[in-house]
Amino acid sequence: MPILKMKSKEVLKLGTSTPLYLCFSVVAIEALCNFDHMAATSGKIVQNVFVSQCYQHNTQFGSQSRRDYFSPYMRNLLPFPSGKLAWTAISSMQLRTLSKPQNGFIIQRNIHCNASASSTAVPYLDKIDFLRLQNGSDIRGVAVEGVEGEPVNLTEPVAEAIGAAFAAWLVEKKKADASRHLRVSIGHDSRISAKLLQNAISRGLAGAGLEVVQYGLASTPAMFNSTLSKDEAFLCPVDGSIMITASHLPFNRNGFKFFTNAGGLGKADIKDILERAADIYNQFTAESLTNSERKASLIIKRVDYMIVYTADLVKAVRKAAGNIEKPLEGFHIVVDAGNGAGGFFAANVLEPLGAITSGSQFLEPDGLFPNHIPNPEDKTAMKAITQAVLDNKADLGIIFDTDVDRSAAVDFTGREFNRNRLIALMAAIVLEEHPGTTIVTDSVTSDGLTTFIEKKLGGKHHRFKRGYKNVIDEAIRLNSIGEESHLAIETSGHGALKENNWLDDGAYLMVKILNKLASARASGMGGGSKVLTDLIEGLQEPAFAIELRLKINQNHPDLKGGSFREYGETVLKHLENFVGSDPSLQKAPVNYEGVRVSGYGGWFLLRLSLHDPVLPLNIEAPSNDDAVKLGLAVLSAVKEFAGLDTSALNKFVGSS
């Protein structure tokens, strides 16, 4: 097979009577093609093209024209005579290019060509372990090369297979007959692989006969909302929805979240979809891939659903303030979107409500996240929004994660409302509206939060497991057995309210806070965001808090061929027995995850990570010395487990 190579900015000339020049910001392209066979198949070579930055260069005239940005996904069929080399963007070929985005990062991909349009299986598709893509109730993988040791496993053919699998799952769940075409919406955050995956998963859905509506840049909460909204002008409601995101993970990752009007899909549903996708992937043919391409071109529609979603948020704040048109007039509120999908909040939510938003930052979508990780738990991110509040003398700061299902805030003094403080603030707001209700949280919340919710606010604190879906599902379960719960919230910033269909929506959490500001002003109270700060007065916070990660070496002989999960459970059982023999330590009487123990005025929790071979250890104490005592207790119990890396714990207790 001949090999084609192109150097950076070199022109690829295709065989036509009128030369066509395609120039990519490419270091090298290697194409392995059978040109004799290609000549007999209408001159089609299929490809996937993702080019971040390109220059058109015409060597005939020896000049370089203006810089041009090609569409992230080229999809034009070039009508060349039979036997000539033509390029289209059908998904039955993988591309490796080395393209250079604005910040200088290099993206690398492969080209494999197969021009055969036969009914035989496509030979060049990489083997993929689909079940390894499961991340709890989400799908996540590596979509872009460039990070050593992280090979791409979320390719376009994989995404197309997942789309077809979700279509089959949805038809089965909805019990849809052939007379009704189901409709699925697709949105994405700002990641650089988003549009490629959007088009690929659209082909999978369209190939299965479903109607596809692409929203483009959107938020995860908006995607779920599209299954509930009733507005035919925006093709709503949809039967199912897909959000393309990997939350706060690095630029090279991406993934999918799935929704119906019943909420987000669970772990069992995701496993089912991935098993179906593996079967579909292994049965792909060049003919079937071409057919899904054709169907997609006819079926896909595009709407800006964020217009509907943001209008609903604005209405909610106006209603809370007594239907005042601009209830936030005079408030100065800055937003930090971290270059994710949350930039809409400043111009489309706050400004229509009358707020001043000058000083807002990183609102432009940029999937390389050049300023900081879009993560309300990240110290650098929180420092950035805090500084913006102080520099602009703002009343309030708001920060979102990449896909806007998590958020945090900062008051006018620079005090952060995140983790336990955010939970305390939301609990105070909700318990004013629903006295005595149960607040469901994850397992790593502090003892001081429990005291605040139960003693100060008169509610009930139900501490459950890590994982936003676990927390939400537990709140739903409690309601089903007669225990009223109106708020399910994690320390990560995932928060869901019963009034909002148990959707974990970072923007809606902030709307609840804005409601409080607006209603306080409407009732004659001043003081800006001080009304929020006053709501968490009395919250006891630990003087010292730390999280350490104890990794399990899956290749260590001590595991004896077992799984890391089995080994981790053995460690936890041993710790539990050890605690029972130490009179200075007391195991929590009610606990749903790991081993939680009180002692030395503080507590620790050792648990098994939801997805990784890691035992996270959380310690909170009134002093560093007390935290060390708790750390030493854990170390004494687990030191005999040779497959457990305790170096982080050793360092903590040794250097403190």
XYZ file of C-alpha atoms in Angstrom:
656
model
C 0.000 0.000 0.000
C 1.331 3.468 -0.836
C 1.950 5.925 1.964
C 1.140 9.615 1.640
C 3.029 12.084 3.812
C 2.468 15.804 4.268
C 4.727 18.200 6.087
C 3.384 21.143 8.060
C 1.268 23.471 5.902
C 1.958 21.333 2.801
C -0.721 21.277 0.103
C -2.556 18.080 -0.726
C -3.534 18.211 -4.398
C -6.431 16.000 -5.389
C -6.779 14.636 -8.887
C -9.238 16.935 -10.626
C -9.139 19.092 -13.697
C -9.263 22.099 -11.380
C -6.720 21.672 -8.565
C -8.215 21.553 -5.093
C -5.924 22.502 -2.262
C -6.581 21.436 1.294
C -4.103 22.713 3.834
C -4.111 21.617 7.444
C -1.910 22.720 10.315
C -0.513 19.244 10.063
C 2.856 17.793 10.937
C 2.226 14.515 9.123
C -0.592 12.480 7.622
C -0.174 8.838 6.780
C -2.852 7.173 4.692
C -2.870 3.457 4.005
C -5.186 3.011 1.035
C -5.707 0.467 -1.713
C -5.908 2.794 -4.706
C -6.702 0.063 -7.252
C -9.750 -0.957 -5.264
C -10.612 2.654 -4.622
C -10.790 3.420 -8.335
C -13.582 0.895 -8.668
C -15.694 2.360 -5.883
C -16.717 5.792 -7.167
C -13.571 7.425 -5.864
C -14.662 7.710 -2.245
C -12.349 7.649 0.716
C -13.968 8.189 4.032
C -12.466 10.249 6.780
C -12.907 12.128 10.027
C -11.311 15.544 10.024
C -10.746 17.655 13.099
C -8.669 20.731 12.469
C -8.292 23.373 15.167
C -6.383 25.925 13.122
C -5.613 25.984 9.402
C -3.892 28.134 6.810
C -4.851 28.104 3.153
C -1.649 28.089 1.180
C -1.420 28.163 -2.627
C 2.016 27.013 -3.754
C 1.233 27.883 -7.378
C 1.368 31.602 -6.544
C 3.838 31.252 -3.679
C 1.737 33.262 -1.267
C -0.093 32.530 1.933
C -3.631 33.818 2.192
C -5.356 34.896 5.355
C -5.618 32.521 8.311
C -8.800 30.496 8.196
C -10.577 28.373 10.718
C -12.162 25.336 9.183
C -15.294 23.851 10.656
C -14.316 21.302 13.294
C -16.042 18.714 11.167
C -15.780 18.840 7.379
C -18.649 17.093 5.701
C -18.705 18.046 2.013
C -18.864 15.363 -0.636
C -16.581 16.418 -3.497
C -18.064 15.269 -6.848
C -14.959 13.920 -8.535
C -15.063 11.580 -11.526
C -14.886 7.871 -10.786
C -11.402 6.735 -9.973
C -10.166 10.091 -8.685
C -9.170 10.737 -5.095
C -11.986 12.464 -3.242
C -12.372 13.291 0.413
C -15.610 13.175 2.359
C -16.267 13.039 6.072
C -18.077 9.737 6.510
C -17.295 8.083 9.787
C -15.832 4.820 8.522
C -12.281 6.094 8.742
C -10.154 7.282 11.597
C -7.878 10.263 11.207
C -4.723 11.121 12.982
C -3.612 14.662 12.423
C -1.171 16.779 14.271
C -2.940 20.093 14.493
C -1.941 23.070 16.548
C -4.613 25.067 18.388
C -4.087 28.637 19.488
C -2.341 27.746 22.713
C 0.200 25.545 20.961
C -1.102 22.193 22.163
C -0.700 19.422 19.605
C -3.484 16.975 18.818
C -2.496 13.733 17.129
C -4.623 11.185 15.288
C -4.329 8.371 12.739
C -5.694 7.943 9.252
C -6.800 4.504 8.141
C -8.542 4.291 4.791
C -10.872 1.650 3.451
C -12.734 2.540 0.324
C -14.742 -0.644 0.134
C -18.508 -0.210 0.369
C -19.210 -3.864 1.072
C -21.405 -5.638 3.571
C -18.402 -7.169 5.329
C -17.245 -5.979 8.736
C -15.014 -2.910 8.690
C -11.485 -4.274 9.283
C -9.706 -1.175 10.565
C -11.841 -0.391 13.623
C -9.846 -0.565 16.839
C -10.831 -3.145 19.401
C -12.561 -1.413 22.298
C -13.551 -2.708 25.713
C -16.846 -0.861 25.939
C -17.539 -1.673 29.580
C -14.343 0.133 30.583
C -16.014 3.325 29.374
C -18.561 3.156 32.189
C -18.082 5.704 34.952
C -20.954 5.009 37.308
C -24.042 6.492 35.680
C -22.009 8.224 32.942
C -19.816 7.178 30.033
C -16.315 8.642 29.923
C -13.242 8.048 27.836
C -10.227 9.577 26.137
C -11.317 11.407 22.981
C -8.130 13.280 22.050
C -4.536 12.124 21.995
C -1.742 14.153 23.501
C -1.453 12.840 27.055
C 1.132 10.119 27.515
C -0.290 6.816 28.651
C -3.867 7.754 27.744
C -4.711 6.166 24.371
C -7.908 7.265 22.646
C -10.824 4.918 23.296
C -13.776 7.244 22.678
C -13.525 7.402 18.892
C -16.197 8.451 16.439
C -17.182 4.872 15.514
C -17.462 4.108 19.240
C -19.695 7.166 19.717
C -21.799 6.155 16.734
C -22.294 2.686 18.201
C -23.273 4.207 21.559
C -25.806 6.421 19.798
C -27.355 3.428 18.058
C -27.392 1.516 21.356
C -29.141 4.346 23.194
C -31.692 4.444 20.375
C -32.428 0.722 20.818
C -32.606 1.108 24.598
C -34.951 4.110 24.325
C -37.309 2.437 21.845
C -37.530 -0.527 24.191
C -38.144 1.597 27.295
C -40.690 3.842 25.605
C -42.358 0.837 23.960
C -42.531 2.886 20.774
C -44.118 1.297 17.699
C -43.034 1.844 14.137
C -45.618 4.587 13.602
C -43.923 6.983 16.043
C -40.401 8.298 15.608
C -38.762 9.052 18.902
C -36.856 12.310 19.234
C -33.507 12.804 21.000
C -31.735 16.078 21.807
C -27.945 16.369 21.918
C -25.876 19.114 23.524
C -22.247 19.547 24.482
C -19.903 21.620 26.617
C -16.840 23.465 25.346
C -14.486 20.500 24.885
C -12.440 20.382 21.699
C -13.765 16.937 20.753
C -17.401 17.912 21.317
C -18.555 18.552 17.758
C -16.959 15.413 16.362
C -18.655 13.283 18.985
C -21.932 15.162 18.561
C -21.994 14.348 14.861
C -20.928 10.750 15.433
C -23.549 9.974 18.068
C -26.118 11.752 15.882
C -25.335 9.318 13.072
C -25.904 6.398 15.399
C -29.305 7.748 16.431
C -30.322 8.705 12.904
C -29.206 5.362 11.512
C -31.589 3.723 13.972
C -34.461 5.846 12.674
C -34.741 8.405 15.493
C -35.214 12.138 15.025
C -32.161 14.093 16.176
C -32.110 17.673 17.459
C -28.694 19.240 18.040
C -28.511 22.081 20.576
C -24.801 22.833 20.211
C -23.227 24.453 23.286
C -25.510 23.694 26.228
C -25.533 22.708 29.886
C -26.262 19.299 31.371
C -29.324 20.582 33.301
C -30.732 22.091 30.115
C -30.510 18.734 28.397
C -32.630 17.035 31.059
C -34.994 19.994 30.992
C -35.582 19.420 27.280
C -37.356 16.155 28.131
C -39.861 18.146 30.231
C -40.362 21.427 28.337
C -43.469 21.688 26.195
C -42.665 23.979 23.286
C -43.059 22.604 19.794
C -41.290 25.657 18.358
C -38.158 24.244 19.996
C -39.115 20.637 19.213
C -39.866 19.899 22.875
C -40.391 17.730 24.740
C -37.891 15.167 23.483
C -38.074 11.474 24.387
C -34.433 11.248 25.366
C -31.454 13.537 25.755
C -27.669 13.223 25.601
C -25.093 15.610 27.054
C -21.543 15.341 25.761
C -19.240 16.219 28.660
C -16.592 14.929 31.015
C -17.288 17.505 33.727
C -14.051 19.025 35.078
C -11.689 16.366 33.675
C -8.763 17.398 31.409
C -9.201 18.554 27.808
C -8.470 15.127 26.291
C -11.413 13.425 28.001
C -15.048 13.399 27.025
C -18.162 11.372 27.646
C -21.934 11.112 27.646
C -24.772 11.606 30.120
C -28.219 10.310 29.230
C -31.690 11.468 30.282
C -35.358 10.698 29.855
C -38.219 12.567 31.497
C -37.760 10.201 34.456
C -34.280 11.633 35.100
C -30.715 10.544 34.496
C -29.991 6.947 33.603
C -28.576 4.676 36.307
C -25.591 2.333 36.369
C -27.552 -0.680 35.150
C -28.904 1.321 32.195
C -25.418 2.480 31.198
C -24.089 -1.082 31.350
C -26.979 -2.220 29.171
C -26.288 0.500 26.591
C -22.567 -0.270 26.478
C -23.205 -3.985 25.985
C -25.555 -3.182 23.112
C -22.989 -0.750 21.682
C -20.261 -3.415 21.683
C -22.465 -5.720 19.606
C -23.385 -2.939 17.180
C -19.752 -1.836 16.838
C -18.616 -5.357 15.950
C -21.270 -5.554 13.229
C -20.430 -2.243 11.543
C -19.955 -2.418 7.779
C -18.880 0.278 5.363
C -22.388 0.098 3.922
C -24.104 0.580 7.292
C -21.835 3.498 8.174
C -22.567 5.170 4.860
C -26.289 4.586 5.364
C -26.281 6.255 8.807
C -24.413 9.179 7.255
C -27.120 9.576 4.644
C -29.943 9.354 7.185
C -28.277 11.867 9.479
C -28.051 14.427 6.686
C -31.819 14.180 6.232
C -32.985 13.917 9.849
C -30.797 16.190 11.998
C -32.319 19.509 13.065
C -30.757 22.322 15.097
C -32.330 24.650 17.645
C -31.040 26.969 20.365
C -32.786 25.407 23.356
C -30.765 27.497 25.821
C -33.224 30.333 25.039
C -35.982 28.290 26.699
C -33.831 27.161 29.608
C -32.496 30.610 30.530
C -35.963 32.176 30.202
C -37.236 29.716 32.813
C -34.437 30.706 35.211
C -35.235 34.400 34.785
C -38.939 33.751 35.420
C -38.126 31.886 38.644
C -36.244 34.853 40.122
C -38.892 37.375 39.066
C -41.611 35.226 40.621
C -39.724 34.975 43.943
C -39.477 38.772 44.056
C -43.190 39.338 43.467
C -43.003 39.544 39.660
C -40.678 42.545 39.652
C -39.094 42.932 36.194
C -35.561 43.686 37.442
C -35.356 42.384 41.020
C -31.537 42.372 40.980
C -31.160 45.959 39.802
C -28.136 47.514 41.478
C -26.609 44.196 42.547
C -23.097 43.663 41.213
C -22.607 39.950 40.504
C -19.568 38.484 38.749
C -19.539 35.089 37.033
C -16.597 32.758 36.398
C -17.464 30.083 33.822
C -13.928 28.681 33.622
C -14.240 28.687 29.802
C -16.876 25.963 30.076
C -20.535 26.125 29.042
C -21.735 28.482 31.816
C -20.917 31.823 30.232
C -24.594 32.303 29.343
C -25.483 33.015 32.968
C -24.103 36.563 32.987
C -25.747 37.952 29.845
C -28.858 35.770 29.619
C -29.882 35.400 33.272
C -28.321 38.090 35.460
C -28.481 41.066 33.112
C -32.186 40.659 32.208
C -32.815 40.690 35.978
C -31.016 44.021 36.257
C -27.708 42.868 37.740
C -24.374 44.488 36.891
C -21.997 41.790 35.605
C -18.822 43.769 34.829
C -15.736 41.906 35.993
C -17.144 38.518 34.999
C -14.396 36.321 33.588
C -13.620 33.304 31.423
C -17.102 33.331 29.899
C -15.874 32.367 26.421
C -15.979 28.605 25.706
C -12.485 27.167 25.325
C -12.084 23.415 25.643
C -8.429 23.665 26.585
C -9.407 25.487 29.805
C -6.453 27.911 29.706
C -7.246 29.847 32.904
C -8.177 27.260 35.506
C -10.025 23.977 35.861
C -13.787 24.656 35.790
C -14.376 23.029 39.165
C -15.937 24.622 42.268
C -13.894 22.227 44.435
C -10.591 23.379 42.950
C -8.627 25.820 45.126
C -7.212 27.727 42.142
C -10.691 28.147 40.651
C -12.150 29.386 43.943
C -9.239 31.769 44.401
C -9.932 33.194 40.924
C -13.599 33.983 41.585
C -12.820 35.286 45.075
C -10.247 37.683 43.653
C -12.704 38.819 40.989
C -15.283 39.653 43.680
C -12.775 41.640 45.725
C -11.213 43.431 42.741
C -14.609 44.537 41.435
C -16.126 45.230 44.860
C -18.977 42.945 43.816
C -21.879 41.834 45.973
C -21.613 38.207 44.930
C -19.494 35.866 42.846
C -20.770 32.736 41.072
C -18.651 29.923 39.625
C -19.687 26.893 37.569
C -18.102 23.651 36.516
C -17.727 22.806 32.819
C -21.273 21.588 32.146
C -23.036 23.717 34.802
C -24.435 20.908 36.939
C -22.277 22.132 39.853
C -21.694 25.584 41.271
C -20.443 27.621 44.208
C -20.577 31.240 45.317
C -18.529 33.912 47.118
C -19.953 36.721 49.277
C -18.897 40.377 49.202
C -16.113 39.777 51.762
C -14.576 36.949 49.740
C -16.010 34.201 51.925
C -16.638 31.060 49.913
C -19.962 29.247 49.765
C -18.802 25.814 48.686
C -18.638 22.312 50.159
C -20.126 22.309 53.706
C -20.912 26.035 53.574
C -22.896 25.704 50.356
C -24.845 22.797 51.833
C -25.516 24.827 54.988
C -26.706 27.808 52.920
C -29.004 25.724 50.728
C -30.309 23.849 53.797
C -31.138 27.174 55.466
C -33.043 28.381 52.391
C -34.917 25.105 51.895
C -35.778 24.655 55.572
C -37.349 28.129 55.635
C -39.677 26.918 52.903
C -40.118 23.352 54.217
C -39.607 23.250 58.004
C -38.356 19.934 59.374
C -37.479 18.431 55.998
C -34.628 15.935 55.572
C -31.422 17.134 53.892
C -29.623 14.290 52.122
C -25.843 14.695 51.647
C -22.842 12.597 50.717
C -20.659 10.803 53.261
C -17.829 13.335 53.706
C -19.848 16.174 55.225
C -18.697 17.470 58.601
C -20.122 16.823 62.058
C -20.553 20.595 62.397
C -22.937 20.554 59.434
C -25.087 17.913 61.127
C -25.291 20.041 64.275
C -26.179 23.121 62.207
C -28.960 21.408 60.226
C -30.499 19.636 63.186
C -29.920 21.995 66.128
C -29.914 25.413 64.466
C -32.293 24.866 61.555
C -34.572 22.194 62.968
C -34.125 19.826 60.040
C -32.803 16.298 59.739
C -29.416 15.454 58.238
C -29.298 12.144 56.359
C -25.652 11.471 55.496
C -25.483 8.915 52.671
C -22.917 7.805 50.067
C -20.633 9.672 47.678
C -21.915 10.102 44.142
C -24.531 12.647 43.107
C -26.812 9.960 41.682
C -26.640 8.020 44.956
C -27.597 11.119 46.940
C -30.465 12.066 44.621
C -31.830 8.525 44.445
C -31.741 8.285 48.247
C -33.782 11.494 48.599
C -36.314 10.128 46.111
C -36.440 6.852 48.065
C -37.048 8.652 51.361
C -39.974 10.546 49.866
C -41.402 7.289 48.530
C -41.530 5.817 52.051
C -43.072 8.906 53.602
C -39.999 10.820 54.835
C -40.145 14.289 53.335
C -36.952 15.464 51.648
C -36.595 18.552 49.470
C -32.816 18.798 49.003
C -30.126 16.316 47.948
C -26.652 17.822 47.742
C -23.005 16.745 47.622
C -19.943 18.574 48.889
C -18.786 18.587 45.242
C -21.485 21.166 44.417
C -24.014 18.779 42.858
C -27.343 19.849 44.308
C -30.886 18.800 43.390
C -34.247 20.022 44.654
C -37.586 18.258 44.666
C -39.211 21.396 43.206
C -36.853 21.144 40.227
C -37.588 17.490 39.373
C -34.525 16.270 41.317
C -32.232 17.661 38.640
C -28.722 18.484 39.840
C -28.530 21.945 38.348
C -25.757 24.352 39.321
C -27.577 27.267 37.714
C -30.804 26.504 39.573
C -28.918 26.367 42.893
C -27.631 29.851 42.177
C -31.169 30.949 41.241
C -32.326 29.854 44.717
C -29.608 32.078 46.181
C -30.603 34.944 43.875
C -34.212 34.432 44.941
C -33.117 35.045 48.511
C -31.333 38.262 47.549
C -34.288 39.470 45.486
C -36.950 38.612 48.067
C -34.882 40.194 50.862
C -34.643 43.431 48.895
C -38.347 43.316 48.034
C -39.143 43.083 51.753
C -36.970 46.120 52.515
C -33.844 44.328 53.718
C -30.509 45.719 52.524
C -26.925 44.662 52.963
C -26.318 42.897 49.643
C -25.102 39.322 50.047
C -24.788 39.743 53.823
C -28.252 38.218 54.015
C -26.673 35.003 52.722
C -23.734 35.149 55.097
C -26.110 35.622 58.014
C -28.000 32.452 57.053
C -25.020 30.229 57.929
C -24.103 32.008 61.149
C -23.451 29.363 63.787
C -22.036 26.742 61.392
C -19.144 25.070 63.201
C -16.220 24.498 60.876
C -13.157 22.357 61.588
C -9.849 24.056 62.232
C -8.129 21.346 60.239
C -9.348 19.226 57.315
C -7.494 17.035 54.844
C -8.168 14.336 52.259
C -5.512 11.720 51.519
C -5.690 9.064 48.806
C -4.376 5.595 49.597
C -3.877 3.777 46.304
C -4.286 0.033 45.828
C -1.596 -1.601 43.686
C -3.667 -3.939 41.529
C -0.560 -5.886 40.479
C 0.671 -6.570 44.009
C 0.852 -10.244 45.053
C -1.043 -9.378 48.240
C -4.241 -9.112 46.170
C -3.838 -12.816 45.271
C -5.469 -12.313 41.906
C -8.567 -10.690 43.374
C -10.072 -7.347 42.411
C -9.079 -4.033 43.983
C -12.633 -3.735 45.254
C -12.406 -7.017 47.183
C -9.048 -5.970 48.604
C -10.376 -2.575 49.622
C -13.364 -4.110 51.382
C -10.968 -6.361 53.324
C -8.980 -3.309 54.434
C -12.154 -1.572 55.603
C -13.357 -4.620 57.536
C -10.023 -4.878 59.300
C -10.137 -1.171 60.201
C -13.650 -1.580 61.557
C -12.509 -4.408 63.860
C -9.460 -2.389 64.941
C -11.606 0.611 65.904
C -13.778 -1.581 68.080
C -10.789 -2.416 70.257
C -9.669 1.203 70.814
C -11.626 2.992 73.597
C -10.566 6.447 72.315
C -12.365 5.860 69.018
C -16.087 5.485 68.378
C -17.619 4.152 65.179
C -20.510 6.180 63.761
C -23.801 4.497 64.765
C -25.369 5.172 61.335
C -23.132 5.015 58.300
C -23.717 3.970 54.698
C -20.222 4.079 53.222
C -16.792 3.028 54.430
C -15.747 3.340 58.058
C -16.530 6.635 59.815
C -15.053 7.130 63.275
C -15.108 9.918 65.880
C -12.264 10.641 68.278
C -9.876 13.318 69.582
C -12.574 15.941 68.979
C -12.773 15.150 65.278
C -13.526 12.314 62.868
C -12.169 10.327 59.946
C -13.784 8.440 57.085
C -11.995 5.777 55.066
C -14.004 4.581 52.090
C -13.532 2.856 48.761
C -13.619 5.096 45.686
C -16.657 4.639 43.463
C -14.578 3.868 40.373
C -10.844 3.868 41.078
C -8.457 1.570 43.015
C -8.188 4.130 45.790
C -9.220 4.415 49.442
C -9.810 8.136 50.110
C -9.233 9.148 53.732
C -10.959 12.287 55.044
C -9.911 13.722 58.391
C -11.370 16.724 60.244
C -10.178 17.803 63.684
C -9.944 20.826 66.001
C -6.170 20.954 65.490
C -3.377 19.538 63.383
C -2.171 17.439 66.340
C -5.599 15.863 66.767
C -5.761 15.127 63.039
C -2.372 13.383 63.282
C -3.679 11.202 66.119
C -6.581 10.116 63.917
C -4.180 9.507 61.036
C -1.938 7.366 63.229
C -4.935 5.281 64.270
C -5.737 4.543 60.635
C -2.104 3.809 59.827
C -1.817 1.335 62.706
C -4.793 -0.571 61.311
C -3.832 -0.698 57.617
C -0.037 -0.855 57.649
C -0.033 -4.656 57.323
C -1.685 -4.464 53.885
C 1.288 -4.541 51.533
C -0.849 -3.847 48.451
C -1.984 -0.514 49.881
C 0.197 2.525 49.230
C 0.165 4.475 52.495
C 2.924 6.904 51.529
C 0.583 9.922 51.600
C -0.576 9.002 55.107
C 2.995 8.277 56.237
C 4.048 11.705 55.012
C 1.172 13.420 56.781
C 1.706 11.862 60.196
C 5.491 12.056 59.885
C 5.828 15.662 58.782
C 3.091 17.137 60.979
